mmCIF file of C-alpha atoms and ligand atoms in Angstrom:
data_model
loop_
_atom_site.group_PDB
_atom_site.id
_atom_site.type_symbol
_atom_site.label_atom_id
_atom_site.label_comp_id
_atom_site.label_asym_id
_atom_site.label_seq_id
_atom_site.Cartn_x
_atom_site.Cartn_y
_atom_site.Cartn_z
ATOM 1 C CA MET A 1 -0.342 -1.095 14.401
ATOM 2 C CA GLU A 2 1.186 1.656 12.505
ATOM 3 C CA VAL A 3 3.496 0.542 9.652
ATOM 4 C CA LYS A 4 6.299 2.908 8.623
ATOM 5 C CA THR A 5 8.937 0.520 7.282
ATOM 6 C CA VAL A 6 8.091 -2.589 5.107
ATOM 7 C CA GLY A 7 10.304 -5.570 4.652
ATOM 8 C CA VAL A 8 10.177 -7.814 1.509
ATOM 9 C CA TYR A 9 11.913 -11.275 1.483
ATOM 10 C CA GLY A 10 12.680 -12.177 -2.129
ATOM 11 C CA ALA A 11 13.530 -9.746 -5.035
ATOM 12 C CA GLY A 12 11.747 -12.039 -7.707
ATOM 13 C CA LEU A 13 8.900 -10.904 -9.975
ATOM 14 C CA MET A 14 6.547 -10.342 -7.075
ATOM 15 C CA GLY A 15 8.949 -9.183 -4.301
ATOM 16 C CA ARG A 16 10.117 -6.230 -6.441
ATOM 17 C CA GLY A 17 6.404 -5.436 -7.393
ATOM 18 C CA ILE A 18 5.499 -5.371 -3.829
ATOM 19 C CA ALA A 19 8.608 -3.126 -2.763
ATOM 20 C CA GLN A 20 7.633 -0.774 -5.776
ATOM 21 C CA VAL A 21 4.092 -0.222 -4.593
ATOM 22 C CA ALA A 22 5.227 0.107 -1.089
ATOM 23 C CA LEU A 23 7.776 2.895 -2.209
ATOM 24 C CA GLU A 24 5.064 4.469 -4.075
ATOM 25 C CA GLY A 25 2.868 4.420 -0.865
ATOM 26 C CA GLY A 26 5.453 6.506 0.931
ATOM 27 C CA TYR A 27 7.005 3.721 3.011
ATOM 28 C CA ASP A 28 10.571 2.951 3.863
ATOM 29 C CA VAL A 29 11.511 -0.418 2.190
ATOM 30 C CA VAL A 30 14.156 -2.921 2.992
ATOM 31 C CA LEU A 31 14.263 -5.317 -0.083
ATOM 32 C CA TYR A 32 16.333 -8.478 0.906
ATOM 33 C CA ASN A 33 17.386 -11.440 -1.403
ATOM 34 C CA HIS A 34 19.800 -14.265 -0.451
ATOM 35 C CA ARG A 35 21.449 -13.821 -3.841
ATOM 36 C CA THR A 36 23.125 -10.702 -5.147
ATOM 37 C CA PRO A 37 22.262 -11.070 -8.936
ATOM 38 C CA THR A 38 18.498 -11.516 -8.137
ATOM 39 C CA LEU A 39 18.527 -8.497 -5.695
ATOM 40 C CA GLU A 40 20.323 -6.422 -8.509
ATOM 41 C CA LYS A 41 17.709 -7.583 -10.860
ATOM 42 C CA GLY A 42 14.983 -6.767 -8.639
ATOM 43 C CA VAL A 43 16.172 -3.227 -7.987
ATOM 44 C CA ALA A 44 16.771 -2.707 -11.635
ATOM 45 C CA GLY A 45 13.141 -3.666 -12.209
ATOM 46 C CA ILE A 46 11.770 -1.189 -9.622
ATOM 47 C CA LYS A 47 14.022 1.617 -11.290
ATOM 48 C CA LYS A 48 12.523 0.684 -14.760
ATOM 49 C CA GLY A 49 9.185 0.826 -13.379
ATOM 50 C CA PHE A 50 9.562 4.195 -12.198
ATOM 51 C CA GLU A 51 11.379 5.365 -15.406
ATOM 52 C CA LYS A 52 8.376 4.078 -17.371
ATOM 53 C CA LYS A 53 6.164 6.385 -15.138
ATOM 54 C CA VAL A 54 8.469 9.306 -15.585
ATOM 55 C CA ALA A 55 8.431 8.792 -19.464
ATOM 56 C CA LYS A 56 4.685 8.727 -19.312
ATOM 57 C CA GLY A 57 4.427 11.903 -17.319
ATOM 58 C CA LYS A 58 2.749 10.157 -14.476
ATOM 59 C CA ILE A 59 5.418 11.070 -12.068
ATOM 60 C CA THR A 60 8.316 13.481 -11.879
ATOM 61 C CA GLN A 61 12.043 12.481 -11.881
ATOM 62 C CA GLU A 62 12.254 13.900 -8.342
ATOM 63 C CA GLN A 63 9.368 11.844 -7.083
ATOM 64 C CA ALA A 64 11.122 8.682 -8.420
ATOM 65 C CA ASP A 65 14.481 9.735 -7.091
ATOM 66 C CA GLY A 66 12.745 10.452 -3.678
ATOM 67 C CA TRP A 67 11.137 6.991 -3.593
ATOM 68 C CA LEU A 68 14.406 5.247 -4.497
ATOM 69 C CA GLY A 69 16.051 7.192 -1.632
ATOM 70 C CA HIS A 70 13.797 5.117 0.610
ATOM 71 C CA LEU A 71 14.953 1.813 -0.632
ATOM 72 C CA LYS A 72 17.438 -0.305 1.094
ATOM 73 C CA ALA A 73 18.508 -3.461 -1.023
ATOM 74 C CA THR A 74 20.478 -6.019 1.040
ATOM 75 C CA ILE A 75 21.500 -9.714 1.264
ATOM 76 C CA GLU A 76 21.908 -9.333 4.960
ATOM 77 C CA LEU A 77 18.930 -10.823 6.823
ATOM 78 C CA GLU A 78 19.797 -8.850 9.687
ATOM 79 C CA ASP A 79 18.756 -5.617 7.757
ATOM 80 C CA LEU A 80 15.173 -6.653 8.198
ATOM 81 C CA LYS A 81 15.249 -6.400 11.910
ATOM 82 C CA ASP A 82 13.512 -3.199 12.378
ATOM 83 C CA VAL A 83 10.758 -3.558 9.798
ATOM 84 C CA ASP A 84 7.000 -3.264 10.973
ATOM 85 C CA ILE A 85 5.749 -5.747 8.483
ATOM 86 C CA VAL A 86 7.697 -8.321 6.248
ATOM 87 C CA PHE A 87 6.321 -9.746 3.017
ATOM 88 C CA GLU A 88 7.656 -13.123 2.117
ATOM 89 C CA ALA A 89 7.774 -13.442 -1.750
ATOM 90 C CA MET A 90 10.188 -16.400 -2.324
ATOM 91 C CA VAL A 91 9.804 -19.424 -4.330
ATOM 92 C CA GLU A 92 6.643 -21.524 -3.818
ATOM 93 C CA ASN A 93 7.941 -24.372 -1.718
ATOM 94 C CA MET A 94 6.266 -24.998 1.787
ATOM 95 C CA ALA A 95 9.711 -26.238 3.310
ATOM 96 C CA LEU A 96 11.734 -23.377 2.102
ATOM 97 C CA LYS A 97 9.295 -20.881 3.260
ATOM 98 C CA LYS A 98 8.865 -22.302 6.682
ATOM 99 C CA GLU A 99 12.633 -22.165 6.677
ATOM 100 C CA ALA A 100 12.727 -18.494 5.917
ATOM 101 C CA PHE A 101 10.132 -17.584 8.464
ATOM 102 C CA ALA A 102 11.927 -19.454 11.227
ATOM 103 C CA LYS A 103 15.020 -17.620 10.310
ATOM 104 C CA MET A 104 13.453 -14.273 10.449
ATOM 105 C CA ALA A 105 11.580 -14.971 13.600
ATOM 106 C CA PRO A 106 14.487 -14.424 16.029
ATOM 107 C CA ILE A 107 15.702 -11.366 13.979
ATOM 108 C CA ILE A 108 12.704 -9.314 13.213
ATOM 109 C CA LYS A 109 11.288 -7.345 16.071
ATOM 110 C CA PRO A 110 8.616 -9.304 18.023
ATOM 111 C CA GLU A 111 5.614 -6.856 17.358
ATOM 112 C CA ALA A 112 6.317 -6.938 13.586
ATOM 113 C CA ILE A 113 3.723 -8.717 11.341
ATOM 114 C CA PHE A 114 4.690 -11.540 8.897
ATOM 115 C CA VAL A 115 3.053 -11.965 5.562
ATOM 116 C CA SER A 116 3.047 -14.593 2.956
ATOM 117 C CA ASN A 117 2.296 -13.854 -0.792
ATOM 118 C CA THR A 118 1.763 -17.483 -1.546
ATOM 119 C CA SER A 119 -0.699 -18.400 -4.300
ATOM 120 C CA SER A 120 -1.403 -21.876 -3.114
ATOM 121 C CA LEU A 121 0.003 -22.977 0.176
ATOM 122 C CA SER A 122 -1.640 -23.117 3.548
ATOM 123 C CA ILE A 123 -1.522 -19.715 5.336
ATOM 124 C CA THR A 124 -2.338 -21.595 8.525
ATOM 125 C CA GLU A 125 0.671 -24.064 8.214
ATOM 126 C CA LEU A 126 3.040 -21.181 7.436
ATOM 127 C CA ALA A 127 1.662 -19.117 10.429
ATOM 128 C CA ALA A 128 2.302 -22.172 12.753
ATOM 129 C CA ALA A 129 5.910 -22.315 11.581
ATOM 130 C CA SER A 130 6.430 -18.489 12.038
ATOM 131 C CA GLN A 131 6.549 -18.542 15.972
ATOM 132 C CA ARG A 132 3.966 -15.609 15.886
ATOM 133 C CA PRO A 133 0.784 -17.090 14.312
ATOM 134 C CA GLU A 134 -1.465 -14.352 15.665
ATOM 135 C CA LYS A 135 0.687 -11.724 13.819
ATOM 136 C CA PHE A 136 0.750 -13.700 10.618
ATOM 137 C CA LEU A 137 -1.619 -13.481 7.428
ATOM 138 C CA GLY A 138 -1.617 -14.001 3.814
ATOM 139 C CA MET A 139 -1.737 -11.109 1.405
ATOM 140 C CA HIS A 140 -1.990 -12.502 -2.226
ATOM 141 C CA PHE A 141 -0.990 -9.766 -4.705
ATOM 142 C CA PHE A 142 -1.515 -10.346 -8.612
ATOM 143 C CA SER A 143 1.060 -10.072 -11.319
ATOM 144 C CA PRO A 144 2.231 -7.547 -12.327
ATOM 145 C CA VAL A 145 1.845 -6.100 -8.874
ATOM 146 C CA PRO A 146 2.085 -2.239 -9.841
ATOM 147 C CA ALA A 147 -0.595 -2.622 -12.377
ATOM 148 C CA MET A 148 -2.992 -5.192 -10.817
ATOM 149 C CA LYS A 149 -5.412 -3.652 -8.206
ATOM 150 C CA LEU A 150 -6.408 -6.686 -6.080
ATOM 151 C CA VAL A 151 -4.967 -7.919 -2.903
ATOM 152 C CA GLU A 152 -6.691 -10.988 -1.308
ATOM 153 C CA ILE A 153 -6.107 -10.693 2.583
ATOM 154 C CA ILE A 154 -6.193 -14.222 4.206
ATOM 155 C CA ASN A 155 -6.641 -14.908 7.849
ATOM 156 C CA ALA A 156 -4.840 -18.088 9.217
ATOM 157 C CA TYR A 157 -6.611 -20.103 12.156
ATOM 158 C CA ASP A 158 -4.620 -17.873 14.796
ATOM 159 C CA THR A 159 -4.451 -14.556 13.087
ATOM 160 C CA SER A 160 -5.719 -11.737 15.247
ATOM 161 C CA GLU A 161 -8.128 -9.102 14.104
ATOM 162 C CA ASP A 162 -5.534 -6.310 14.803
ATOM 163 C CA THR A 163 -3.270 -8.107 12.377
ATOM 164 C CA ILE A 164 -6.024 -8.133 9.755
ATOM 165 C CA GLU A 165 -6.709 -4.546 10.294
ATOM 166 C CA THR A 166 -2.979 -3.808 9.746
ATOM 167 C CA GLY A 167 -3.141 -5.751 6.614
ATOM 168 C CA LYS A 168 -6.098 -3.823 5.290
ATOM 169 C CA ALA A 169 -4.442 -0.666 6.107
ATOM 170 C CA VAL A 170 -1.203 -1.545 4.411
ATOM 171 C CA ALA A 171 -3.168 -2.734 1.168
ATOM 172 C CA LYS A 172 -4.699 0.619 0.917
ATOM 173 C CA GLY A 173 -1.460 2.335 1.619
ATOM 174 C CA PHE A 174 -0.047 0.438 -1.375
ATOM 175 C CA GLY A 175 -3.054 1.841 -3.476
ATOM 176 C CA LYS A 176 -4.735 -1.489 -3.557
ATOM 177 C CA GLU A 177 -8.357 -2.784 -3.285
ATOM 178 C CA PHE A 178 -8.667 -5.830 -1.021
ATOM 179 C CA VAL A 179 -10.895 -8.789 -0.288
ATOM 180 C CA THR A 180 -10.779 -10.839 2.818
ATOM 181 C CA VAL A 181 -11.020 -14.641 2.922
ATOM 182 C CA THR A 182 -10.278 -17.290 5.434
ATOM 183 C CA ASP A 183 -7.534 -19.785 4.627
ATOM 184 C CA VAL A 184 -9.055 -22.136 2.007
ATOM 185 C CA PRO A 185 -7.256 -23.740 -1.004
ATOM 186 C CA MET A 186 -6.445 -21.008 -3.619
ATOM 187 C CA PHE A 187 -8.491 -18.359 -1.842
ATOM 188 C CA ILE A 188 -11.045 -16.545 -3.983
ATOM 189 C CA ALA A 189 -9.902 -15.606 -7.368
ATOM 190 C CA ASN A 190 -7.864 -18.466 -8.408
ATOM 191 C CA ARG A 191 -10.448 -20.803 -6.787
ATOM 192 C CA VAL A 192 -12.984 -19.321 -9.133
ATOM 193 C CA MET A 193 -11.066 -18.890 -12.255
ATOM 194 C CA CYS A 194 -8.792 -22.095 -12.223
ATOM 195 C CA PRO A 195 -11.737 -24.491 -12.190
ATOM 196 C CA MET A 196 -13.340 -22.349 -15.022
ATOM 197 C CA MET A 197 -10.249 -22.651 -17.084
ATOM 198 C CA ASN A 198 -9.903 -26.393 -16.451
ATOM 199 C CA GLU A 199 -13.445 -26.835 -17.515
ATOM 200 C CA ALA A 200 -12.469 -25.034 -20.803
ATOM 201 C CA ALA A 201 -9.555 -27.532 -21.311
ATOM 202 C CA ILE A 202 -12.068 -30.561 -20.552
ATOM 203 C CA LEU A 203 -14.461 -29.061 -23.321
ATOM 204 C CA ALA A 204 -11.404 -28.666 -25.537
ATOM 205 C CA GLY A 205 -10.689 -32.408 -25.166
ATOM 206 C CA GLU A 206 -14.212 -33.249 -26.114
ATOM 207 C CA ASN A 207 -13.666 -32.141 -29.721
ATOM 208 C CA VAL A 208 -16.900 -30.630 -30.040
ATOM 209 C CA CYS A 209 -15.805 -27.059 -30.855
ATOM 210 C CA SER A 210 -12.512 -25.315 -31.897
ATOM 211 C CA TYR A 211 -10.007 -23.945 -29.346
ATOM 212 C CA GLU A 212 -10.646 -20.502 -30.966
ATOM 213 C CA ASP A 213 -14.402 -20.713 -30.306
ATOM 214 C CA ILE A 214 -14.044 -21.615 -26.735
ATOM 215 C CA ASP A 215 -11.929 -18.484 -26.252
ATOM 216 C CA LYS A 216 -14.134 -16.408 -28.503
ATOM 217 C CA ALA A 217 -17.200 -17.527 -26.547
ATOM 218 C CA CYS A 218 -15.714 -16.450 -23.173
ATOM 219 C CA GLU A 219 -14.153 -13.294 -24.376
ATOM 220 C CA LEU A 220 -17.254 -12.032 -26.187
ATOM 221 C CA GLY A 221 -20.054 -13.832 -24.116
ATOM 222 C CA TYR A 222 -18.486 -12.522 -20.773
ATOM 223 C CA ASN A 223 -16.367 -9.706 -21.731
ATOM 224 C CA LEU A 224 -13.167 -11.593 -20.516
ATOM 225 C CA PRO A 225 -10.087 -9.914 -21.742
ATOM 226 C CA MET A 226 -8.599 -13.319 -22.594
ATOM 227 C CA GLY A 227 -10.176 -16.598 -23.153
ATOM 228 C CA PRO A 228 -9.439 -19.487 -20.819
ATOM 229 C CA LEU A 229 -7.208 -21.484 -23.363
ATOM 230 C CA LYS A 230 -5.007 -18.503 -24.103
ATOM 231 C CA LEU A 231 -4.841 -17.700 -20.331
ATOM 232 C CA ALA A 232 -3.708 -21.218 -19.675
ATOM 233 C CA ASP A 233 -0.929 -20.944 -22.402
ATOM 234 C CA ALA A 234 0.136 -17.735 -20.659
ATOM 235 C CA ILE A 235 0.145 -19.044 -17.287
ATOM 236 C CA GLY A 236 1.873 -22.445 -18.407
ATOM 237 C CA ILE A 237 0.277 -25.767 -18.928
ATOM 238 C CA ASP A 238 2.565 -27.135 -16.273
ATOM 239 C CA VAL A 239 1.364 -24.716 -13.643
ATOM 240 C CA MET A 240 -2.070 -25.309 -14.481
ATOM 241 C CA ILE A 241 -1.688 -29.066 -13.881
ATOM 242 C CA GLU A 242 0.113 -28.303 -10.758
ATOM 243 C CA VAL A 243 -2.631 -25.990 -9.455
ATOM 244 C CA MET A 244 -5.587 -28.280 -10.196
ATOM 245 C CA GLU A 245 -3.472 -31.205 -8.961
ATOM 246 C CA SER A 246 -3.120 -29.598 -5.561
ATOM 247 C CA LEU A 247 -6.698 -28.411 -5.324
ATOM 248 C CA TYR A 248 -7.808 -31.998 -6.290
ATOM 249 C CA GLN A 249 -5.513 -33.530 -3.446
ATOM 250 C CA GLU A 250 -6.619 -31.047 -0.902
ATOM 251 C CA THR A 251 -10.293 -31.454 -1.403
ATOM 252 C CA ALA A 252 -10.334 -35.009 -2.603
ATOM 253 C CA ASP A 253 -13.287 -33.670 -4.989
ATOM 254 C CA SER A 254 -13.136 -35.176 -8.337
ATOM 255 C CA LYS A 255 -14.659 -31.980 -9.926
ATOM 256 C CA TYR A 256 -10.984 -30.405 -9.640
ATOM 257 C CA ARG A 257 -9.228 -33.305 -11.324
ATOM 258 C CA PRO A 258 -6.837 -31.633 -14.023
ATOM 259 C CA ALA A 259 -8.287 -31.797 -17.571
ATOM 260 C CA HIS A 260 -6.697 -34.842 -19.498
ATOM 261 C CA LEU A 261 -5.966 -32.500 -22.428
ATOM 262 C CA TYR A 262 -3.378 -30.330 -20.122
ATOM 263 C CA LYS A 263 -1.558 -33.626 -19.450
ATOM 264 C CA VAL A 264 -1.506 -34.482 -23.179
ATOM 265 C CA LEU A 265 -0.054 -31.012 -23.918
ATOM 266 C CA TYR A 266 2.438 -31.399 -21.126
ATOM 267 C CA ARG A 267 3.630 -34.833 -22.451
ATOM 268 C CA ALA A 268 3.923 -33.317 -25.846
ATOM 269 C CA GLY A 269 6.273 -30.514 -24.571
ATOM 270 C CA ARG A 270 3.672 -27.908 -25.253
ATOM 271 C CA LEU A 271 3.787 -25.962 -21.960
ATOM 272 C CA GLY A 272 2.197 -22.701 -23.674
ATOM 273 C CA ARG A 273 3.764 -19.463 -24.517
ATOM 274 C CA LYS A 274 7.051 -20.169 -22.571
ATOM 275 C CA SER A 275 7.655 -23.337 -24.893
ATOM 276 C CA GLY A 276 6.418 -21.705 -28.025
ATOM 277 C CA LYS A 277 3.371 -24.051 -28.229
ATOM 278 C CA GLY A 278 0.565 -24.956 -25.971
ATOM 279 C CA PHE A 279 -3.137 -24.781 -27.057
ATOM 280 C CA TYR A 280 -1.945 -22.544 -29.812
ATOM 281 C CA ASP A 281 1.328 -22.243 -31.654
ATOM 282 C CA TYR A 282 3.188 -19.149 -31.076
ATOM 283 C CA THR A 283 6.467 -19.790 -33.141
ATOM 284 C CA LYS A 284 4.829 -18.441 -36.290
HETATM 285 N N1 NAD B 1 3.968 -14.920 -10.307
HETATM 286 C C1 NAD B 1 2.814 -14.727 -10.049
HETATM 287 O O1 NAD B 1 1.855 -14.504 -10.980
HETATM 288 C C2 NAD B 1 2.321 -14.736 -8.501
HETATM 289 C C3 NAD B 1 1.248 -14.163 -8.164
HETATM 290 C C4 NAD B 1 0.945 -14.181 -6.862
HETATM 291 C C5 NAD B 1 1.589 -14.793 -5.936
HETATM 292 N N2 NAD B 1 2.861 -15.538 -6.360
HETATM 293 C C6 NAD B 1 3.684 -16.154 -5.258
HETATM 294 O O2 NAD B 1 4.815 -15.103 -4.955
HETATM 295 C C7 NAD B 1 6.050 -16.022 -4.767
HETATM 296 C C8 NAD B 1 7.126 -15.696 -5.459
HETATM 297 O O3 NAD B 1 6.831 -15.841 -6.847
HETATM 298 P P1 NAD B 1 7.664 -15.102 -8.173
HETATM 299 O O4 NAD B 1 6.754 -15.219 -9.243
HETATM 300 O O5 NAD B 1 7.890 -13.709 -7.561
HETATM 301 O O6 NAD B 1 8.910 -15.941 -8.267
HETATM 302 P P2 NAD B 1 10.242 -15.700 -8.734
HETATM 303 O O7 NAD B 1 10.884 -16.913 -9.384
HETATM 304 O O8 NAD B 1 10.293 -14.331 -9.657
HETATM 305 O O9 NAD B 1 11.069 -15.209 -7.490
HETATM 306 C C9 NAD B 1 11.371 -16.213 -6.487
HETATM 307 C C10 NAD B 1 12.163 -15.679 -5.380
HETATM 308 O O10 NAD B 1 12.522 -16.756 -4.486
HETATM 309 C C11 NAD B 1 13.910 -16.594 -4.020
HETATM 310 N N3 NAD B 1 14.395 -17.881 -3.701
HETATM 311 C C12 NAD B 1 14.539 -19.035 -4.599
HETATM 312 N N4 NAD B 1 15.128 -19.938 -3.904
HETATM 313 C C13 NAD B 1 15.417 -19.527 -2.692
HETATM 314 C C14 NAD B 1 15.816 -20.103 -1.554
HETATM 315 N N5 NAD B 1 16.193 -21.340 -1.422
HETATM 316 N N6 NAD B 1 16.015 -19.389 -0.457
HETATM 317 C C15 NAD B 1 15.626 -18.038 -0.383
HETATM 318 N N7 NAD B 1 15.088 -17.470 -1.446
HETATM 319 C C16 NAD B 1 14.736 -18.265 -2.573
HETATM 320 C C17 NAD B 1 14.548 -15.944 -5.432
HETATM 321 O O11 NAD B 1 15.921 -15.426 -5.043
HETATM 322 C C18 NAD B 1 13.386 -14.983 -5.700
HETATM 323 O O12 NAD B 1 13.591 -13.720 -4.963
HETATM 324 C C19 NAD B 1 5.540 -17.533 -4.782
HETATM 325 O O13 NAD B 1 5.017 -17.999 -3.467
HETATM 326 C C20 NAD B 1 4.215 -17.406 -5.611
HETATM 327 O O14 NAD B 1 3.373 -18.460 -5.720
HETATM 328 C C21 NAD B 1 3.127 -15.455 -7.776
#
C-alpha cells in the first residue's frame, strides 16, 4: 500500500519525533493530541528540531518551512480520517491505547494501517482491539526519534504480509533502519539490553566491586557509550523495575526478576537522574 499521509496520535516526546521524521521524509502529517497544550508543545518541539538543523547548516530555512507546510496539528480526531497510516504514540497504558484504537477505527478509512509505538505492551492484544488486526503492526522507535536510526517492526498474530511490507517502506521513508520480530515481550533491543542492565544491578548489590567499575568495565570492555548503571539512572530506576517486573510476570522466568538493589534505591527515593540521585549522585 502506498503511504502519502501519516497520522500521529499523541504529540508527546515520541509522537512529535515520529511526526518530525515523517515530515523530513516528505509525507503529509496530521498530528493529533487530545489536549491543546501538549499539541502546542509538540509542534514547538518539531520547529525547534528544524531550527537546530538550519543553524547547523544541515537544511535550509526554505526546506524547514516547506516541511512545516505539510503539518496539520489538531485536537479533532476527525482530522485523521484520510491518513494512510496512523502511529499511536500515547501514554503506555493498555486500556487507554485500546480505547484510542476503538475510537479511531470507525473514523479512519478502512484501508489505513494502524501502528503502535508501545515499548512493552502486546501488539497482538492491541491489534485484536483495533477492529483491523490484519492491518495492525508495531513500530518501535527509539528516543530521540530524529537521532536514533532504529525501528523495530513487530508483527502481531494476524498482521498481513502487505502490512509488514508497508511498515518497512515507511521506516525507510523516514530514513530509518529496521529489524523485524514477532510479537514477544520487549521485542529485540530492550529484551537483550534490560536483562543485561538488571544483571549489572544484581552484581552491584553483591558489593564485590564499585558502581564505577561496573560501568567502566562495560564501557571499555564492550565499547558501550554508557555503562548499565548510568543508563539505568538515565532511564529511571522506577522504569527499570516496571520493565523487569512485566518481563518476569509475562515469562514466569526467575532470571528476569528485578534486581533487589533497584528496589532499595526506589524505596530510598533514588529514581536516577530525574530525582537527582540513583546509583550516582547528580546533585553536586
Ligand atoms: N520515551 C521513550 O524512550 C520511548 C521509546 C519507545 C517507545 N515509547 C513509547 O511511546 C509511547 C509514548 O511515550 P512518550 O515517551 O512519548 O510519552 P509522553 O509522556 O511524552 O507522551 C504521552 C502522550 O500520551 C498522551 N496521553 C496521555 N494520556 C492520554 C489520554 N488519556 N488519552 C489520550 N492521550 C493521552 C499525551 O497527551 C501525550 O501525547 C509509549 O507507549 C511509550 O512506551 C517511548
